[in-house]
Amino acid sequence: MQADKAHDDSRYLPIGEHGLIGDLRTVALVGTNGTIDWYCCPSFDSPSVFGSILDADKGGSFELFADVPASTKQFYFPDTNVLITRFFADDGVGEIQDYMPIAGESLEVDRHRLIRRVSCVRGTMPFRARVAPRFDYARQPHTVHQDGSRTTFESDSLTLALSGSVPVETDGTDAWSRFELREGEHAVFALDRIGAGVEPRGCPEEEAEEEFAATVRFWRRWLSASRYRGRWREVVHRSALTLKLLTYAPTGGIVAAPTTSLPEQIGGVRNWDYRYVWVRDAAFCVYALLRLGFTEEAEAFMGFLSRHVRLDGDGGTGPLQIMYGIDGRSELPEEELTHLEGYRGSAPVRVGNAAVYQLQLDIYGALIDSIYLYNKWGTPISSERWEEVCTLVDWVCDNWDQPDEGIWETRGGRKNFVYSRLMCWVAIERAMRMAAQRGLPADIPRWRPARDAIYRDIMRHGWSDTLRAFVQHFDEDVLDASILMMPLAKFVSPTDPKWLSTLEVLGRGLVSDSLVYRYDPITSPDGLEGPEGTFSICSFWYVEALARAGRLDEARLAFEKMLTYANHLGLYAEEIGHTGEQLGNFPQAFTHLALISAAFNLDHALG
């Protein structure tokens, strides 16, 4: 049985052994072995075309690799999201350049192109390619047609065309090619979505070169707007480039992660679909990007809210849902794909997310804080937007004392989470600041008593005399790493004795070598089975809390340790496992925005 399991596991690369490319509408995960094993087309939340990361046999993939024993290395073309995978063999060195051209505003936004340029840079090298699409999460059959150098894969919902500069054969389902390159020679494969007015086209080597140059220019031009000049420029800019890849350009929405159902525990059930716009995650992204000087992304997200999110309704969970589709839709029904085995047997594979119906009060603070910062560092908000903010704050004043599911989307019932109360305080406090700074009309006589009541409630019921710490929920002695946001949100002074005591207790109870657990599922049941890894956003919050408390040597060491847990490209999944492996959906926006914030504030504290 163990031998079978080991054999099964060997079919899956570790989650962290991947790089990411994208075109601001969707992404592809490229393994260090040269295989694309995750690609949804035409958008982040479309059904997968290549999904072998969720089922090595059935999911489909685009393999491209040196057809001889070779070691591999992977890196990004500097200051871009163009990915290079290199193969080192006895007789030569080869490489693949993977990129997705960015459609400009004036171009066809429905054109999606994935280009793979192969070259031999030293000696000679044989290569093998196999393109095996499995449409609609491997639920739809397809046909294959060849016309000269073009191979067309057609299903009921999507048609893709593969053009290659080397001979390609088909076996009725897949396309494959074997070819050899000498030093200085190149081959090109381009996979295009066709239909809906988008005609098929070839991709000669000259055009691939032009597309490569244009893609490099796009990313470098975008990154040049960064104002960050601190100690950790390379990792901060990689995080910024990653956050930009998670942006859906047509609407301005920012997805929490570009994958679904990558497990928080191998073989466990904590497998969720993150390809949606979480209000909390996107609002924090706006903060991180504004910090670096990227105001257009903040403006685009505000536009997403204006166009797609009604802030004046109340659907039972308040005016806001916790998440929306990338096109602004509010219905995200959750289903299990029982025909897929899941990453290394980690079932179920889920698409959609039932947490959309949860009440999470903290999102109001996250959103209004991002609006406050956009108003401060970006563009002053409009009168219409201010009216919507007032509507949200009025609702928070009436509802802040409800139990909810909390930031971690627990499925164990609603409780009085301290973090939820904290962010309700943030919602009211930031709105009051905006009103004072700009002389905007506001119901301060109503807002101020609510804000102060929340503060006193947290101090009275969110503090444990037994633990000498702020806790997860009212009147119970359970720790929670979300409490690290207290000084970051300016609720409590970072040197307040109660806070310094809390930081000590959290360090003993939830921290392991700079890695921070969200909470202990044993002492705080969350309605799900099994343990989980450490949560990387919490680890970066811990760094920032240490820095603000003046413990700079500890903060810097913890930050440098966290950098060693990144993958080879500087990317992070949601969690870090027991042996340092990446776990959960990958890469995760939450982690990268927290890295940016921690680096920025630690850099400032160090001077």
mmCIF file of C-alpha atoms in Angstrom, residues 118-120 123-127 166 179-183 185-187:
data_model
loop_
_atom_site.group_PDB
_atom_site.id
_atom_site.type_symbol
_atom_site.label_atom_id
_atom_site.label_comp_id
_atom_site.label_asym_id
_atom_site.label_seq_id
_atom_site.Cartn_x
_atom_site.Cartn_y
_atom_site.Cartn_z
ATOM 1 C CA VAL A 118 12.450 26.454 -27.072
ATOM 2 C CA SER A 119 16.126 26.935 -27.800
ATOM 3 C CA CYS A 120 19.432 25.121 -27.532
ATOM 4 C CA GLY A 123 25.713 21.753 -27.804
ATOM 5 C CA THR A 124 22.727 19.763 -29.048
ATOM 6 C CA MET A 125 19.560 18.669 -27.310
ATOM 7 C CA PRO A 126 16.545 16.511 -28.214
ATOM 8 C CA PHE A 127 13.142 17.682 -26.973
ATOM 9 C CA VAL A 166 8.447 21.834 -35.863
ATOM 10 C CA PHE A 179 12.713 17.243 -32.421
ATOM 11 C CA GLU A 180 16.372 18.054 -31.944
ATOM 12 C CA LEU A 181 17.966 21.483 -31.774
ATOM 13 C CA ARG A 182 21.583 22.462 -32.277
ATOM 14 C CA GLU A 183 23.271 25.403 -30.622
ATOM 15 C CA GLU A 185 18.443 26.909 -33.084
ATOM 16 C CA HIS A 186 14.896 27.610 -31.880
ATOM 17 C CA ALA A 187 11.413 26.114 -32.006
#
